[in-house]
Amino acid sequence: DQQVKQNSPSLSVQEGRISILNCDYTNSMFDYFLWYKKYPAEGPTFLISISSIKDKNEDGRFTVFLNKSAKHLSLHIVPSQPGDSAVYFCAAFYNNNDMRFGAGTRLTVKP
Amino acid sequence: DAGITQSPRHKVTETGTPVTLRCHQTENHRYMYWYRQDPGHGLRLIHYSYGVKDTDKGEVSDGYSVSRSKTEDFLLTLESATSSQTSVYFCAISDSDRLNTGELFFGEGSRLTVL
């Protein structure tokens, strides 16, 4: 029962362009959403989050958009840089111990 | 960076043998978690702890047990390892201030191969 889905296993973009990573969820109870970034041989690191009472949160080059009616969120990276190449996990929860993660999307930013 | 260390970082073992993974933190955070990462599944919660001797099951707890006798240490034990438990295991911690935002700090992972 995968409650958080990232349907694109991989994404490749050119340096300087926009990267858009998508995530869908099925549980309407989720009220907090996060994106984590993971480099090879390292643990995931927190990137950005959004509460269900908002529809957008921005932090520098990273913006997360939430569409509750569609149960969809997306992460925009503008402009994309080669150092952004990593696996990105979408996560959602409604109490601290029920966080669910998507399968991840591998982003490759080409110079 | 949060001070989390996992040991061992790599382990190869045989089916039926017991295995213990250790997570050690120097942040004095109350909450500790064990996740496993598998292709196509992302990260799945195995067990978590909300204090010394206080633990609970996660999404995929079958075949695993945990113990937390000190704030800084959270042990994950596979009593009798099976090939389906071949995975990368991540420990994570969280403090009360970040609890409502769900922000976790992860260790570097322990790669376990069960032959």
PDB file of C-alpha atoms in Angstrom:
ATOM      1  CA  ASP A   1       0.000   0.000   0.000  1.00  0.00           C
ATOM      2  CA  GLN A   2       2.112   2.838  -1.304  1.00  0.00           C
ATOM      3  CA  GLN A   3       0.450   5.991  -0.065  1.00  0.00           C
ATOM      4  CA  VAL A   4       3.076   8.276  -1.569  1.00  0.00           C
ATOM      5  CA  LYS A   5       4.025   7.755  -5.195  1.00  0.00           C
ATOM      6  CA  GLN A   6       6.760   9.161  -7.348  1.00  0.00           C
ATOM      7  CA  ASN A   7       5.968   7.819 -10.780  1.00  0.00           C
ATOM      8  CA  SER A   8       9.123   9.032 -12.509  1.00  0.00           C
ATOM      9  CA  PRO A   9      12.151   6.979 -11.461  1.00  0.00           C
ATOM     10  CA  SER A  10      14.482   9.354 -13.250  1.00  0.00           C
ATOM     11  CA  LEU A  11      14.695  12.828 -14.729  1.00  0.00           C
ATOM     12  CA  SER A  12      17.419  14.445 -16.784  1.00  0.00           C
ATOM     13  CA  VAL A  13      17.681  18.207 -17.345  1.00  0.00           C
ATOM     14  CA  GLN A  14      20.223  20.642 -18.705  1.00  0.00           C
ATOM     15  CA  GLU A  15      22.123  22.905 -16.356  1.00  0.00           C
ATOM     16  CA  GLY A  16      20.347  26.239 -15.941  1.00  0.00           C
ATOM     17  CA  ARG A  17      16.926  24.848 -16.814  1.00  0.00           C
ATOM     18  CA  ILE A  18      14.051  24.072 -14.476  1.00  0.00           C
ATOM     19  CA  SER A  19      13.730  20.655 -12.835  1.00  0.00           C
ATOM     20  CA  ILE A  20      10.227  19.573 -11.843  1.00  0.00           C
ATOM     21  CA  LEU A  21       9.839  16.531  -9.643  1.00  0.00           C
ATOM     22  CA  ASN A  22       6.349  15.221  -9.001  1.00  0.00           C
ATOM     23  CA  CYS A  23       4.707  13.329  -6.175  1.00  0.00           C
ATOM     24  CA  ASP A  24       1.176  12.021  -5.660  1.00  0.00           C
ATOM     25  CA  TYR A  25      -0.412  10.787  -2.452  1.00  0.00           C
ATOM     26  CA  THR A  26      -3.565   8.886  -1.624  1.00  0.00           C
ATOM     27  CA  ASN A  27      -4.100   9.512   2.093  1.00  0.00           C
ATOM     28  CA  SER A  28      -6.117  12.677   2.667  1.00  0.00           C
ATOM     29  CA  MET A  29      -5.054  12.635   6.323  1.00  0.00           C
ATOM     30  CA  PHE A  30      -1.530  13.761   5.447  1.00  0.00           C
ATOM     31  CA  ASP A  31      -1.018  17.309   6.619  1.00  0.00           C
ATOM     32  CA  TYR A  32       2.707  17.827   6.194  1.00  0.00           C
ATOM     33  CA  PHE A  33       4.870  17.135   3.179  1.00  0.00           C
ATOM     34  CA  LEU A  34       8.629  17.084   2.797  1.00  0.00           C
ATOM     35  CA  TRP A  35      11.319  16.601   0.204  1.00  0.00           C
ATOM     36  CA  TYR A  36      14.597  14.883   1.035  1.00  0.00           C
ATOM     37  CA  LYS A  37      17.684  14.737  -1.130  1.00  0.00           C
ATOM     38  CA  LYS A  38      20.095  11.825  -1.164  1.00  0.00           C
ATOM     39  CA  TYR A  39      23.579  11.522  -2.592  1.00  0.00           C
ATOM     40  CA  PRO A  40      25.178   8.086  -3.140  1.00  0.00           C
ATOM     41  CA  ALA A  41      26.583   6.467   0.009  1.00  0.00           C
ATOM     42  CA  GLU A  42      25.042   9.161   2.205  1.00  0.00           C
ATOM     43  CA  GLY A  43      21.864   9.411   4.220  1.00  0.00           C
ATOM     44  CA  PRO A  44      18.941  11.521   3.008  1.00  0.00           C
ATOM     45  CA  THR A  45      18.992  15.182   4.013  1.00  0.00           C
ATOM     46  CA  PHE A  46      16.003  17.419   4.507  1.00  0.00           C
ATOM     47  CA  LEU A  47      15.456  19.885   1.682  1.00  0.00           C
ATOM     48  CA  ILE A  48      12.138  21.679   2.012  1.00  0.00           C
ATOM     49  CA  SER A  49       8.676  21.144   3.477  1.00  0.00           C
ATOM     50  CA  ILE A  50       5.134  22.448   3.245  1.00  0.00           C
ATOM     51  CA  SER A  51       2.139  22.362   5.525  1.00  0.00           C
ATOM     52  CA  SER A  52      -1.263  21.455   4.150  1.00  0.00           C
ATOM     53  CA  ILE A  53      -2.530  24.924   5.010  1.00  0.00           C
ATOM     54  CA  LYS A  54      -0.247  26.384   2.346  1.00  0.00           C
ATOM     55  CA  ASP A  55      -0.002  25.843  -1.377  1.00  0.00           C
ATOM     56  CA  LYS A  56       3.543  27.068  -1.920  1.00  0.00           C
ATOM     57  CA  ASN A  57       6.802  27.271  -0.033  1.00  0.00           C
ATOM     58  CA  GLU A  58       9.998  28.731  -1.406  1.00  0.00           C
ATOM     59  CA  ASP A  59      13.604  28.456  -0.268  1.00  0.00           C
ATOM     60  CA  GLY A  60      16.149  29.908  -2.643  1.00  0.00           C
ATOM     61  CA  ARG A  61      16.200  27.880  -5.845  1.00  0.00           C
ATOM     62  CA  PHE A  62      13.741  25.357  -4.429  1.00  0.00           C
ATOM     63  CA  THR A  63       9.961  25.733  -4.431  1.00  0.00           C
ATOM     64  CA  VAL A  64       7.402  23.176  -3.385  1.00  0.00           C
ATOM     65  CA  PHE A  65       3.821  23.417  -4.632  1.00  0.00           C
ATOM     66  CA  LEU A  66       0.903  21.595  -3.047  1.00  0.00           C
ATOM     67  CA  ASN A  67      -2.431  20.898  -4.763  1.00  0.00           C
ATOM     68  CA  LYS A  68      -4.608  19.292  -2.109  1.00  0.00           C
ATOM     69  CA  SER A  69      -7.602  18.730  -4.336  1.00  0.00           C
ATOM     70  CA  ALA A  70      -5.432  16.720  -6.729  1.00  0.00           C
ATOM     71  CA  LYS A  71      -3.377  15.176  -3.905  1.00  0.00           C
ATOM     72  CA  HIS A  72      -0.285  16.247  -5.752  1.00  0.00           C
ATOM     73  CA  LEU A  73       2.878  18.088  -4.894  1.00  0.00           C
ATOM     74  CA  SER A  74       5.855  19.102  -6.933  1.00  0.00           C
ATOM     75  CA  LEU A  75       9.375  20.343  -6.336  1.00  0.00           C
ATOM     76  CA  HIS A  76      10.766  22.977  -8.686  1.00  0.00           C
ATOM     77  CA  ILE A  77      14.476  23.663  -8.876  1.00  0.00           C
ATOM     78  CA  VAL A  78      15.425  26.813 -10.754  1.00  0.00           C
ATOM     79  CA  PRO A  79      18.040  27.096 -12.100  1.00  0.00           C
ATOM     80  CA  SER A  80      19.231  23.495 -11.931  1.00  0.00           C
ATOM     81  CA  GLN A  81      22.900  22.914 -11.167  1.00  0.00           C
ATOM     82  CA  PRO A  82      25.077  19.804 -11.612  1.00  0.00           C
ATOM     83  CA  GLY A  83      25.390  19.583  -7.817  1.00  0.00           C
ATOM     84  CA  ASP A  84      21.631  19.031  -7.654  1.00  0.00           C
ATOM     85  CA  SER A  85      22.117  15.597  -9.218  1.00  0.00           C
ATOM     86  CA  ALA A  86      20.810  13.214  -6.562  1.00  0.00           C
ATOM     87  CA  VAL A  87      17.831  11.070  -5.643  1.00  0.00           C
ATOM     88  CA  TYR A  88      14.875  13.070  -4.342  1.00  0.00           C
ATOM     89  CA  PHE A  89      12.344  11.519  -1.987  1.00  0.00           C
ATOM     90  CA  CYS A  90       8.907  12.912  -1.355  1.00  0.00           C
ATOM     91  CA  ALA A  91       7.475  12.214   2.117  1.00  0.00           C
ATOM     92  CA  ALA A  92       4.200  12.867   3.897  1.00  0.00           C
ATOM     93  CA  PHE A  93       2.780  12.352   7.355  1.00  0.00           C
ATOM     94  CA  TYR A  94       0.001  13.239   9.764  1.00  0.00           C
ATOM     95  CA  ASN A  95       1.721  12.344  12.966  1.00  0.00           C
ATOM     96  CA  ASN A  96       5.441  12.108  13.496  1.00  0.00           C
ATOM     97  CA  ASN A  97       5.635   8.350  13.353  1.00  0.00           C
ATOM     98  CA  ASP A  98       3.581   7.672  10.262  1.00  0.00           C
ATOM     99  CA  MET A  99       5.824   9.322   7.706  1.00  0.00           C
ATOM    100  CA  ARG A 100       5.562   7.663   4.322  1.00  0.00           C
ATOM    101  CA  PHE A 101       8.145   8.033   1.577  1.00  0.00           C
ATOM    102  CA  GLY A 102       7.900   7.756  -2.162  1.00  0.00           C
ATOM    103  CA  ALA A 103      10.245   5.484  -4.117  1.00  0.00           C
ATOM    104  CA  GLY A 104      12.421   8.404  -5.179  1.00  0.00           C
ATOM    105  CA  THR A 105      13.328  10.169  -8.428  1.00  0.00           C
ATOM    106  CA  ARG A 106      16.909  10.253  -9.635  1.00  0.00           C
ATOM    107  CA  LEU A 107      17.693  13.708 -11.007  1.00  0.00           C
ATOM    108  CA  THR A 108      20.625  14.176 -13.353  1.00  0.00           C
ATOM    109  CA  VAL A 109      21.623  17.719 -14.247  1.00  0.00           C
ATOM    110  CA  LYS A 110      23.890  17.794 -17.285  1.00  0.00           C
ATOM    111  CA  PRO A 111      26.502  20.544 -17.647  1.00  0.00           C
TER     112      PRO A 111
ATOM    113  CA  ASP B   1      25.205  18.270  10.883  1.00  0.00           C
ATOM    114  CA  ALA B   2      23.522  15.975  13.392  1.00  0.00           C
ATOM    115  CA  GLY B   3      25.900  13.565  15.072  1.00  0.00           C
ATOM    116  CA  ILE B   4      24.689  10.144  14.035  1.00  0.00           C
ATOM    117  CA  THR B   5      26.891   7.156  13.426  1.00  0.00           C
ATOM    118  CA  GLN B   6      25.826   3.743  12.269  1.00  0.00           C
ATOM    119  CA  SER B   7      27.799   0.541  12.647  1.00  0.00           C
ATOM    120  CA  PRO B   8      28.682  -1.555  10.871  1.00  0.00           C
ATOM    121  CA  ARG B   9      28.496   0.354   7.591  1.00  0.00           C
ATOM    122  CA  HIS B  10      28.691  -2.854   5.579  1.00  0.00           C
ATOM    123  CA  LYS B  11      27.936  -6.422   6.562  1.00  0.00           C
ATOM    124  CA  VAL B  12      27.591  -9.700   4.705  1.00  0.00           C
ATOM    125  CA  THR B  13      26.020 -12.568   6.585  1.00  0.00           C
ATOM    126  CA  GLU B  14      24.344 -15.882   5.984  1.00  0.00           C
ATOM    127  CA  THR B  15      20.688 -16.790   6.215  1.00  0.00           C
ATOM    128  CA  GLY B  16      19.664 -17.744   9.718  1.00  0.00           C
ATOM    129  CA  THR B  17      22.353 -15.830  11.566  1.00  0.00           C
ATOM    130  CA  PRO B  18      21.552 -13.023  14.021  1.00  0.00           C
ATOM    131  CA  VAL B  19      22.575  -9.497  13.103  1.00  0.00           C
ATOM    132  CA  THR B  20      22.616  -6.315  15.165  1.00  0.00           C
ATOM    133  CA  LEU B  21      22.962  -2.839  13.727  1.00  0.00           C
ATOM    134  CA  ARG B  22      23.819   0.030  16.002  1.00  0.00           C
ATOM    135  CA  CYS B  23      22.838   3.653  15.807  1.00  0.00           C
ATOM    136  CA  HIS B  24      24.629   6.137  18.037  1.00  0.00           C
ATOM    137  CA  GLN B  25      23.726   9.816  18.377  1.00  0.00           C
ATOM    138  CA  THR B  26      25.439  12.647  20.178  1.00  0.00           C
ATOM    139  CA  GLU B  27      22.547  15.131  19.862  1.00  0.00           C
ATOM    140  CA  ASN B  28      20.505  13.961  22.865  1.00  0.00           C
ATOM    141  CA  HIS B  29      17.430  13.781  20.635  1.00  0.00           C
ATOM    142  CA  ARG B  30      14.454  11.961  22.071  1.00  0.00           C
ATOM    143  CA  TYR B  31      13.187  10.265  18.904  1.00  0.00           C
ATOM    144  CA  MET B  32      15.084   7.621  16.961  1.00  0.00           C
ATOM    145  CA  TYR B  33      14.026   5.586  13.947  1.00  0.00           C
ATOM    146  CA  TRP B  34      15.138   2.673  11.828  1.00  0.00           C
ATOM    147  CA  TYR B  35      14.259   2.680   8.125  1.00  0.00           C
ATOM    148  CA  ARG B  36      15.114   0.353   5.301  1.00  0.00           C
ATOM    149  CA  GLN B  37      15.593   1.511   1.736  1.00  0.00           C
ATOM    150  CA  ASP B  38      14.806  -0.798  -1.157  1.00  0.00           C
ATOM    151  CA  PRO B  39      14.514  -0.098  -4.887  1.00  0.00           C
ATOM    152  CA  GLY B  40      10.953   0.781  -5.830  1.00  0.00           C
ATOM    153  CA  HIS B  41       9.909   1.256  -2.213  1.00  0.00           C
ATOM    154  CA  GLY B  42      11.751   4.284  -0.988  1.00  0.00           C
ATOM    155  CA  LEU B  43      12.244   4.388   2.775  1.00  0.00           C
ATOM    156  CA  ARG B  44      10.033   2.296   5.031  1.00  0.00           C
ATOM    157  CA  LEU B  45       9.844   2.587   8.799  1.00  0.00           C
ATOM    158  CA  ILE B  46      10.809  -0.551  10.729  1.00  0.00           C
ATOM    159  CA  HIS B  47      10.689   0.565  14.371  1.00  0.00           C
ATOM    160  CA  TYR B  48      10.979   3.802  16.250  1.00  0.00           C
ATOM    161  CA  SER B  49      11.669   4.976  19.763  1.00  0.00           C
ATOM    162  CA  TYR B  50      10.255   7.946  21.639  1.00  0.00           C
ATOM    163  CA  GLY B  51      12.443   7.562  24.697  1.00  0.00           C
ATOM    164  CA  VAL B  52      14.600   5.168  26.671  1.00  0.00           C
ATOM    165  CA  LYS B  53      12.886   1.763  26.731  1.00  0.00           C
ATOM    166  CA  ASP B  54       9.948   3.206  24.752  1.00  0.00           C
ATOM    167  CA  THR B  55       9.664   1.698  21.287  1.00  0.00           C
ATOM    168  CA  ASP B  56       6.961   0.906  18.796  1.00  0.00           C
ATOM    169  CA  LYS B  57       6.504  -0.859  15.485  1.00  0.00           C
ATOM    170  CA  GLY B  58       6.567   0.740  12.091  1.00  0.00           C
ATOM    171  CA  GLU B  59       5.285  -0.269   8.700  1.00  0.00           C
ATOM    172  CA  VAL B  60       7.617  -3.256   8.155  1.00  0.00           C
ATOM    173  CA  SER B  61       8.512  -4.544  11.629  1.00  0.00           C
ATOM    174  CA  ASP B  62       8.169  -8.302  11.083  1.00  0.00           C
ATOM    175  CA  GLY B  63      11.497 -10.089  11.627  1.00  0.00           C
ATOM    176  CA  TYR B  64      13.049  -7.154  13.483  1.00  0.00           C
ATOM    177  CA  SER B  65      13.371  -6.137  17.099  1.00  0.00           C
ATOM    178  CA  VAL B  66      14.858  -3.022  18.687  1.00  0.00           C
ATOM    179  CA  SER B  67      16.180  -1.879  22.003  1.00  0.00           C
ATOM    180  CA  ARG B  68      17.000   1.477  23.505  1.00  0.00           C
ATOM    181  CA  SER B  69      18.646   1.293  26.905  1.00  0.00           C
ATOM    182  CA  LYS B  70      20.319   4.699  26.614  1.00  0.00           C
ATOM    183  CA  THR B  71      19.253   7.936  24.955  1.00  0.00           C
ATOM    184  CA  GLU B  72      22.178   7.807  22.569  1.00  0.00           C
ATOM    185  CA  ASP B  73      21.917   4.213  21.326  1.00  0.00           C
ATOM    186  CA  PHE B  74      19.217   2.474  19.295  1.00  0.00           C
ATOM    187  CA  LEU B  75      19.879  -1.120  18.271  1.00  0.00           C
ATOM    188  CA  LEU B  76      18.165  -3.006  15.463  1.00  0.00           C
ATOM    189  CA  THR B  77      18.318  -6.796  15.655  1.00  0.00           C
ATOM    190  CA  LEU B  78      17.501  -9.381  13.046  1.00  0.00           C
ATOM    191  CA  GLU B  79      17.095 -12.535  15.119  1.00  0.00           C
ATOM    192  CA  SER B  80      17.464 -14.834  12.114  1.00  0.00           C
ATOM    193  CA  ALA B  81      18.413 -13.006   8.950  1.00  0.00           C
ATOM    194  CA  THR B  82      16.674 -13.840   5.667  1.00  0.00           C
ATOM    195  CA  SER B  83      17.546 -12.866   2.111  1.00  0.00           C
ATOM    196  CA  SER B  84      14.517 -10.541   2.021  1.00  0.00           C
ATOM    197  CA  GLN B  85      16.247  -8.448   4.675  1.00  0.00           C
ATOM    198  CA  THR B  86      19.067  -7.589   2.312  1.00  0.00           C
ATOM    199  CA  SER B  87      18.762  -3.833   2.220  1.00  0.00           C
ATOM    200  CA  VAL B  88      20.277  -0.521   3.193  1.00  0.00           C
ATOM    201  CA  TYR B  89      19.283   0.449   6.708  1.00  0.00           C
ATOM    202  CA  PHE B  90      19.116   4.049   7.847  1.00  0.00           C
ATOM    203  CA  CYS B  91      18.882   5.362  11.349  1.00  0.00           C
ATOM    204  CA  ALA B  92      17.263   8.755  11.856  1.00  0.00           C
ATOM    205  CA  ILE B  93      16.756  11.083  14.797  1.00  0.00           C
ATOM    206  CA  SER B  94      14.446  13.956  15.577  1.00  0.00           C
ATOM    207  CA  ASP B  95      14.038  16.362  18.430  1.00  0.00           C
ATOM    208  CA  SER B  96      10.815  17.618  19.926  1.00  0.00           C
ATOM    209  CA  ASP B  97      11.115  21.023  18.291  1.00  0.00           C
ATOM    210  CA  ARG B  98      11.150  19.505  14.832  1.00  0.00           C
ATOM    211  CA  LEU B  99       8.603  16.806  15.598  1.00  0.00           C
ATOM    212  CA  ASN B 100       5.654  18.637  14.101  1.00  0.00           C
ATOM    213  CA  THR B 101       7.511  19.394  10.891  1.00  0.00           C
ATOM    214  CA  GLY B 102       8.679  15.830  10.429  1.00  0.00           C
ATOM    215  CA  GLU B 103      12.267  16.823   9.803  1.00  0.00           C
ATOM    216  CA  LEU B 104      14.559  13.877  10.364  1.00  0.00           C
ATOM    217  CA  PHE B 105      18.346  13.681  10.467  1.00  0.00           C
ATOM    218  CA  PHE B 106      19.664  10.510   8.907  1.00  0.00           C
ATOM    219  CA  GLY B 107      22.809   8.498   9.415  1.00  0.00           C
ATOM    220  CA  GLU B 108      24.927   7.373   6.487  1.00  0.00           C
ATOM    221  CA  GLY B 109      23.346   3.953   6.262  1.00  0.00           C
ATOM    222  CA  SER B 110      24.320   0.333   6.832  1.00  0.00           C
ATOM    223  CA  ARG B 111      24.348  -1.962   3.832  1.00  0.00           C
ATOM    224  CA  LEU B 112      23.376  -5.514   4.821  1.00  0.00           C
ATOM    225  CA  THR B 113      23.641  -8.473   2.467  1.00  0.00           C
ATOM    226  CA  VAL B 114      22.123 -11.791   3.525  1.00  0.00           C
ATOM    227  CA  LEU B 115      23.343 -14.710   1.448  1.00  0.00           C
TER     228      LEU B 115
END
